[in-house]
Tab-separated table of C-alpha atoms in Angstrom:
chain	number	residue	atom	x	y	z
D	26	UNK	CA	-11.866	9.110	23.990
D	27	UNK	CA	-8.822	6.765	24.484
D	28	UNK	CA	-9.230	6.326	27.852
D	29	UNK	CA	-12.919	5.920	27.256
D	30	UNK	CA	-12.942	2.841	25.262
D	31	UNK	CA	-9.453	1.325	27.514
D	32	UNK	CA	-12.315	1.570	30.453
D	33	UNK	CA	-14.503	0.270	28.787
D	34	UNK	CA	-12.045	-2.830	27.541
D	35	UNK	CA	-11.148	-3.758	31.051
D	36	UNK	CA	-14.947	-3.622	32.294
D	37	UNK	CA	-15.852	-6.089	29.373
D	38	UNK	CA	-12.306	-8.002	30.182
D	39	UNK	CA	-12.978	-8.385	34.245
D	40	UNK	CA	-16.805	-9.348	33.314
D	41	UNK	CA	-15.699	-12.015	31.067
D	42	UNK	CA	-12.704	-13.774	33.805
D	43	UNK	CA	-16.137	-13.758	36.873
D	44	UNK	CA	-18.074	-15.422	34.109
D	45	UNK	CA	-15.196	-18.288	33.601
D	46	UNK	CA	-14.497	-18.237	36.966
D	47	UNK	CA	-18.629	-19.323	38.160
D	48	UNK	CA	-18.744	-21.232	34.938
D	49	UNK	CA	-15.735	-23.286	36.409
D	50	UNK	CA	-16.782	-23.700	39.710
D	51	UNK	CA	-20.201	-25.119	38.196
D	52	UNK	CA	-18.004	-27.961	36.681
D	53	UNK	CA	-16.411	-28.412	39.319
D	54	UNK	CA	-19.016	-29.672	41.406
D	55	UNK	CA	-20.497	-31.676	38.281
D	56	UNK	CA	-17.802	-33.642	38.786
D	57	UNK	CA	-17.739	-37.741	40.296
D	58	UNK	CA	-16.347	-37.482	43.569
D	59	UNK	CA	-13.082	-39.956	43.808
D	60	UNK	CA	-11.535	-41.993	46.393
D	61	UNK	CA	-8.269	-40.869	47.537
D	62	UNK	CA	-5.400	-43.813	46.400
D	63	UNK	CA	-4.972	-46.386	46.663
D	64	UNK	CA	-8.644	-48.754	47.021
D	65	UNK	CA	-9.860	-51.991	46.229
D	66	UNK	CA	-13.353	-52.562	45.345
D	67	UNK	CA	-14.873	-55.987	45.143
D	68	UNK	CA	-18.613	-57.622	44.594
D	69	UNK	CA	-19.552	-60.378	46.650
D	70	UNK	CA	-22.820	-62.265	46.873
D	71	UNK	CA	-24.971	-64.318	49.888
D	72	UNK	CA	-27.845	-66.577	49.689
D	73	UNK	CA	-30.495	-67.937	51.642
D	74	UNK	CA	-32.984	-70.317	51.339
D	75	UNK	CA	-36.570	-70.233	52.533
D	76	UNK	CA	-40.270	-72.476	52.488
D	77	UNK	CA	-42.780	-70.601	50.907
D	78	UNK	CA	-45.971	-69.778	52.449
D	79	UNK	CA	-48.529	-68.936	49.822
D	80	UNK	CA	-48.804	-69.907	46.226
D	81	UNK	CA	-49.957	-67.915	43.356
D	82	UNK	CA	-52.151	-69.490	40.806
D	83	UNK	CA	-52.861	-68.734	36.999
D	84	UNK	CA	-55.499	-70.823	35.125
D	85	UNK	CA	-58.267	-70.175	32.765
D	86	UNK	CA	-61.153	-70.785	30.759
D	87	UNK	CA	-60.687	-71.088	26.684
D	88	UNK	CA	-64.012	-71.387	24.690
D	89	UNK	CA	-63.936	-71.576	20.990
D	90	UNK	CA	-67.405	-71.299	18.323
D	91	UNK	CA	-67.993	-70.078	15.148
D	92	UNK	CA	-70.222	-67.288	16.585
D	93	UNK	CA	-68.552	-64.633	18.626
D	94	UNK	CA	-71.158	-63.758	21.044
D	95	UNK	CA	-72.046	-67.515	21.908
D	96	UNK	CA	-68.095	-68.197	22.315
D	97	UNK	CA	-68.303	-65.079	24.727
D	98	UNK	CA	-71.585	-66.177	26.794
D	99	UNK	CA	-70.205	-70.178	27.378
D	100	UNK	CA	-66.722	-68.646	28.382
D	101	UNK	CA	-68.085	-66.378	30.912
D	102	UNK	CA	-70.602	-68.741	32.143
D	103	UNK	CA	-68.028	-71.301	32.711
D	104	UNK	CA	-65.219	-68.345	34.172
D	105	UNK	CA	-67.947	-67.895	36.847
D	106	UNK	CA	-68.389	-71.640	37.603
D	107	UNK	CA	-64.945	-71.709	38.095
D	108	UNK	CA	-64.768	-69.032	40.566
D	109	UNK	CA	-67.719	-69.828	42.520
D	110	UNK	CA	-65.979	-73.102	43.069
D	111	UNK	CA	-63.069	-71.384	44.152
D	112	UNK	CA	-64.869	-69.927	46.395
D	113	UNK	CA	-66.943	-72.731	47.752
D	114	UNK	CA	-63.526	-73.976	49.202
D	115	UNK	CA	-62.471	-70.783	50.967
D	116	UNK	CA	-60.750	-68.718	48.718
D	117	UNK	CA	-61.352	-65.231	50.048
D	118	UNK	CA	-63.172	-63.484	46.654
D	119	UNK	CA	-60.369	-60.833	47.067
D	120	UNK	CA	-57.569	-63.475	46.823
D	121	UNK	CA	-59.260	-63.833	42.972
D	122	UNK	CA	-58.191	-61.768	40.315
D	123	UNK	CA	-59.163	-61.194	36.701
D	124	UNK	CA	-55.274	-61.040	34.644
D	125	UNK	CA	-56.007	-61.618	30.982
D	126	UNK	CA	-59.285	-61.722	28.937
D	127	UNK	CA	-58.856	-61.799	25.029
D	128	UNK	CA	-60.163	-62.796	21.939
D	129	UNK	CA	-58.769	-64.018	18.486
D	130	UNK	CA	-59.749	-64.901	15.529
D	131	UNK	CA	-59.607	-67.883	13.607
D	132	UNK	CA	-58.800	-68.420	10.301
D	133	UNK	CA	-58.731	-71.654	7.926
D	134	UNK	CA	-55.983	-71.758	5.581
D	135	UNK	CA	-56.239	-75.239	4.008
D	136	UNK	CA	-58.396	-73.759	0.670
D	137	UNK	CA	-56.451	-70.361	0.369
D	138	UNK	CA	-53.424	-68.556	1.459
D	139	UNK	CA	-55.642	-65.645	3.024
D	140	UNK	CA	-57.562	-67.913	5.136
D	141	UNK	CA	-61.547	-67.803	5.826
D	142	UNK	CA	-62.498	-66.471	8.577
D	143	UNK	CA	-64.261	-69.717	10.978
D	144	UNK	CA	-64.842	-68.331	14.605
D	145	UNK	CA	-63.385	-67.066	17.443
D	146	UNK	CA	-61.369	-68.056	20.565
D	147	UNK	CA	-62.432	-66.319	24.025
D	148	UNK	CA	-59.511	-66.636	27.070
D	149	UNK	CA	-60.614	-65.404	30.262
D	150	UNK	CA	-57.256	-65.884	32.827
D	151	UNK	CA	-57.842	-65.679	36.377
D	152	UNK	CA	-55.120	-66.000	39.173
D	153	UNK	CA	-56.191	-67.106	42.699
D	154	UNK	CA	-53.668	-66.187	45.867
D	155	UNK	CA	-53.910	-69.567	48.136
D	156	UNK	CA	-52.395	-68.838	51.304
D	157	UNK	CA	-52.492	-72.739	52.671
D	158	UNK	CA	-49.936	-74.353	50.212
D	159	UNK	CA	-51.026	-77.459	50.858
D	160	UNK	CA	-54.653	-77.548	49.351
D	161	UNK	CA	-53.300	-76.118	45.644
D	162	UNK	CA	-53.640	-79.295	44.002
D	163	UNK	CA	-57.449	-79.928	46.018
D	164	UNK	CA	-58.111	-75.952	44.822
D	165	UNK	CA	-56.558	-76.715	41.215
D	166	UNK	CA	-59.062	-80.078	40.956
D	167	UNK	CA	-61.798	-78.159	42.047
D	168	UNK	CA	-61.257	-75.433	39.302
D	169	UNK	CA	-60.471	-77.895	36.718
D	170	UNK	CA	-63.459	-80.093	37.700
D	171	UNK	CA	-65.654	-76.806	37.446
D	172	UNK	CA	-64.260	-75.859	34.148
D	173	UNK	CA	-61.026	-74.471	34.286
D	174	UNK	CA	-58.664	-75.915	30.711
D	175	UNK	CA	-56.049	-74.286	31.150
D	176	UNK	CA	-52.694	-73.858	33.745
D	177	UNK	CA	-50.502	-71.163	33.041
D	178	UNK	CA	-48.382	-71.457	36.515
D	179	UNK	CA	-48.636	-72.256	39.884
D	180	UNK	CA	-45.486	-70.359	41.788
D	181	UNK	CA	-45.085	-71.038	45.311
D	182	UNK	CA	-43.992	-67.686	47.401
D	183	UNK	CA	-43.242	-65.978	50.730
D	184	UNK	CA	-44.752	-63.246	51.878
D	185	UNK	CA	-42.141	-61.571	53.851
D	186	UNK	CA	-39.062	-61.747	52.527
D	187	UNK	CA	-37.373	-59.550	54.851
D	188	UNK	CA	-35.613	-62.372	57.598
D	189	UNK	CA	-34.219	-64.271	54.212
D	190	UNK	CA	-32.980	-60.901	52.946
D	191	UNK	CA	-30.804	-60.046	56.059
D	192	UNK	CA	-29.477	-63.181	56.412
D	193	UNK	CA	-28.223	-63.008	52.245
D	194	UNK	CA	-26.863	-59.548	52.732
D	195	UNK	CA	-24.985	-60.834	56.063
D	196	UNK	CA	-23.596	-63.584	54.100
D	197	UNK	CA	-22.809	-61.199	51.347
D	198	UNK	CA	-21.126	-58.930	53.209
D	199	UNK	CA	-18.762	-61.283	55.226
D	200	UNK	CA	-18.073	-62.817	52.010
D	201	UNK	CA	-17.006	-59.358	50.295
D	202	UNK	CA	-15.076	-58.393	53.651
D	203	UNK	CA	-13.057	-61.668	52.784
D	204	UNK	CA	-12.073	-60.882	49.463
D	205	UNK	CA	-10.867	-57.666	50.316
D	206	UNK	CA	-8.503	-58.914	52.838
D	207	UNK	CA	-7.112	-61.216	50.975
D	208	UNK	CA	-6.601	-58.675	48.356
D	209	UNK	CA	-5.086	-56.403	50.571
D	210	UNK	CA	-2.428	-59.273	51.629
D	211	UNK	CA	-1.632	-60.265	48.617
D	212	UNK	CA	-0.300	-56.346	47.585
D	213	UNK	CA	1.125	-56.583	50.768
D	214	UNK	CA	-1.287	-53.405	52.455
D	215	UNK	CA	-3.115	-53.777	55.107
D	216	UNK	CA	-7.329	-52.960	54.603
D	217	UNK	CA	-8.157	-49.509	55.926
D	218	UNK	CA	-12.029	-48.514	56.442
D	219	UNK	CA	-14.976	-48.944	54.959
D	220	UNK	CA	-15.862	-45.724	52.065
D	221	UNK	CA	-18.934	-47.127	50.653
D	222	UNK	CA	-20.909	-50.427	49.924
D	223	UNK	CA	-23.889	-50.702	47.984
D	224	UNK	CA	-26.678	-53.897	47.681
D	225	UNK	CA	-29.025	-55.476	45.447
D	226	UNK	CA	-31.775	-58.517	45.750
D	227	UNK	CA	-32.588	-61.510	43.018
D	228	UNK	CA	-35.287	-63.899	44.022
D	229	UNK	CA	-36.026	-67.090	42.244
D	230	UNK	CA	-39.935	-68.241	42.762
D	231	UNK	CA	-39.894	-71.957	41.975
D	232	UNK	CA	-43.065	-72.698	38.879
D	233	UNK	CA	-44.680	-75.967	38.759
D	234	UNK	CA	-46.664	-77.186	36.043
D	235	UNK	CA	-46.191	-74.311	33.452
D	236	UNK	CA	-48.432	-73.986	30.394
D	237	UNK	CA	-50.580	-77.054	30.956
D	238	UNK	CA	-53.976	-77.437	28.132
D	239	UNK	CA	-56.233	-79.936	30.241
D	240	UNK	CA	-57.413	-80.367	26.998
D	241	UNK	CA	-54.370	-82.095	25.549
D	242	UNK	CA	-53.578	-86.037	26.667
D	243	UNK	CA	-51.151	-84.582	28.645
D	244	UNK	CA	-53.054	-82.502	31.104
D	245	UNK	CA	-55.983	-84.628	31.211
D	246	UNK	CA	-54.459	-86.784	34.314
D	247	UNK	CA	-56.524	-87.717	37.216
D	248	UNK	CA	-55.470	-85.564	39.486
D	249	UNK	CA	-52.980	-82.722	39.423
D	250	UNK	CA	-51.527	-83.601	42.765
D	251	UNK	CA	-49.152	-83.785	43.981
D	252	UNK	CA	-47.406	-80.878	43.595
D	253	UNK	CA	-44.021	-79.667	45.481
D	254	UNK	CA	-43.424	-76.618	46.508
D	255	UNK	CA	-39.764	-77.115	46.097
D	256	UNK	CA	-37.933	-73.617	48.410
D	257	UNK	CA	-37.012	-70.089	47.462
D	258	UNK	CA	-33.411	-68.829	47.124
D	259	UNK	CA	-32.582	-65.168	47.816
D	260	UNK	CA	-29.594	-64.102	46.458
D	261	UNK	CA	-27.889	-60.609	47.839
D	262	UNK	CA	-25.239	-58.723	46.110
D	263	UNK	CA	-23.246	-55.861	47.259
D	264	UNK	CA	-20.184	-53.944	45.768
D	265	UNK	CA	-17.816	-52.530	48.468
D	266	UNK	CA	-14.644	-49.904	48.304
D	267	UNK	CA	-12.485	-50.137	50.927
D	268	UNK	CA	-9.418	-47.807	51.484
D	269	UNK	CA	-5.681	-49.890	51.612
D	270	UNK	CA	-3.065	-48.694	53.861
């Protein structure tokens, strides 16, 4: 019976050490992979500058009335207008996009705090794709002339980004290279090779005439040209490890 149960005890016992054993190995390879001593790691960044070659419009159509359906009917009456004129000067109808429609109430609050209910606003926000950058302020005068009260943005863009890309991360790169040497000289090492390096993009688009009611004084110039399409920075960013000797 003695030497039943001692069996049985170093069964359990040798069952329990395989169990640690796989349950360590599983950790094991859970764990972050270092870099054998001594590295540097630095972040560098590149930029590039580029003309865009298409801009990307926002603008819209704002009816108010006390009636709901009649503020509805005049603001898609005059939507179309606008888009038909759009059209009229070349605008391919795919290159036109509906991006907000919306209604709100509106309210009166000079008799009582709750406010009374005395009609409703309509916004119907289109944005247009014009790939000739030089006819957005003809296009925007044609819209606005058509019906169009409102501007959200006009941003000017590129449609391949890729050349202005490389030549950031090149920059980026040599720059990063740099600052590892120098690091490396200063601890006295010398820079050994290359372990890893990893990159990232930020674009600005440049916005022109932002938020614009061609109801107001303000937007109710004679033209809205001219407008300048100003350029487009890409910035790259990389982080880099390098080994020192």
């Amino acid at each position: 019976m003695k030497n039943r149960i001692t069996r049985r005890l170093l069964v359990l016992s040798l069952a329990i050490v395989c169990l640690l054993a796989l349950s360590g190995s599983a950790v094991a390879a859970e764990l972050p992979v270092k870099y054998e001593a001594p590295v540097v790691v630095v972040a560098a960044s590149g930029t590039s500058t580029v003309a865009p070659d298409q801009a990307r419009v926002s603008l819209g159509v704002v009816t108010t009335h006390k009636d709901l359906a009649r503020a509805q009917s005049e603001n898609n009456q005059n939507t179309q207008k606008v888009i038909d004129a759009i059209i009229s000067m070349g605008i391919d109808k795919n290159l036109i996009q509906t991006s907000n429609y919306s209604i709100y109430p509106q309210y009166d609050y000079s008799t009582r705090s709750t406010g009374i209910l005395v009609g409703y606003q309509v916004r119907n926000e289109i944005t247009i794709i014009i790939k000739d950058i030089d006819r957005v302020g003809t296009i925007l005068d044609g819209a606005v002339q058509a019906g169009a009260n409102t501007v959200n943005y006009v941003s000017f863009e590129k449609s391949n980004l890729g050349a202005a890309e490389n030549e950031a991360l090149l920059k980026a790169i040599a720059r990063g290279h740099e600052k590892a040497q120098v690091i490396a000289g200063a601890a006295r090492m010398s820079l050994g090779k290359l372990l890893s390096i990893s990159e990232g993009y930020d674009t600005s688009i440049y916005r022109n005439l932002a938020n614009i009611s061609l109801d107001s004084p303000k937007g109710m110039g004679e033209s809205l040209v001219p407008i300048s399409p100003g350029e487009i920075k890409v910035t790259a960013t990389v982080t880099m490890v390098y080994q020192l000797q």
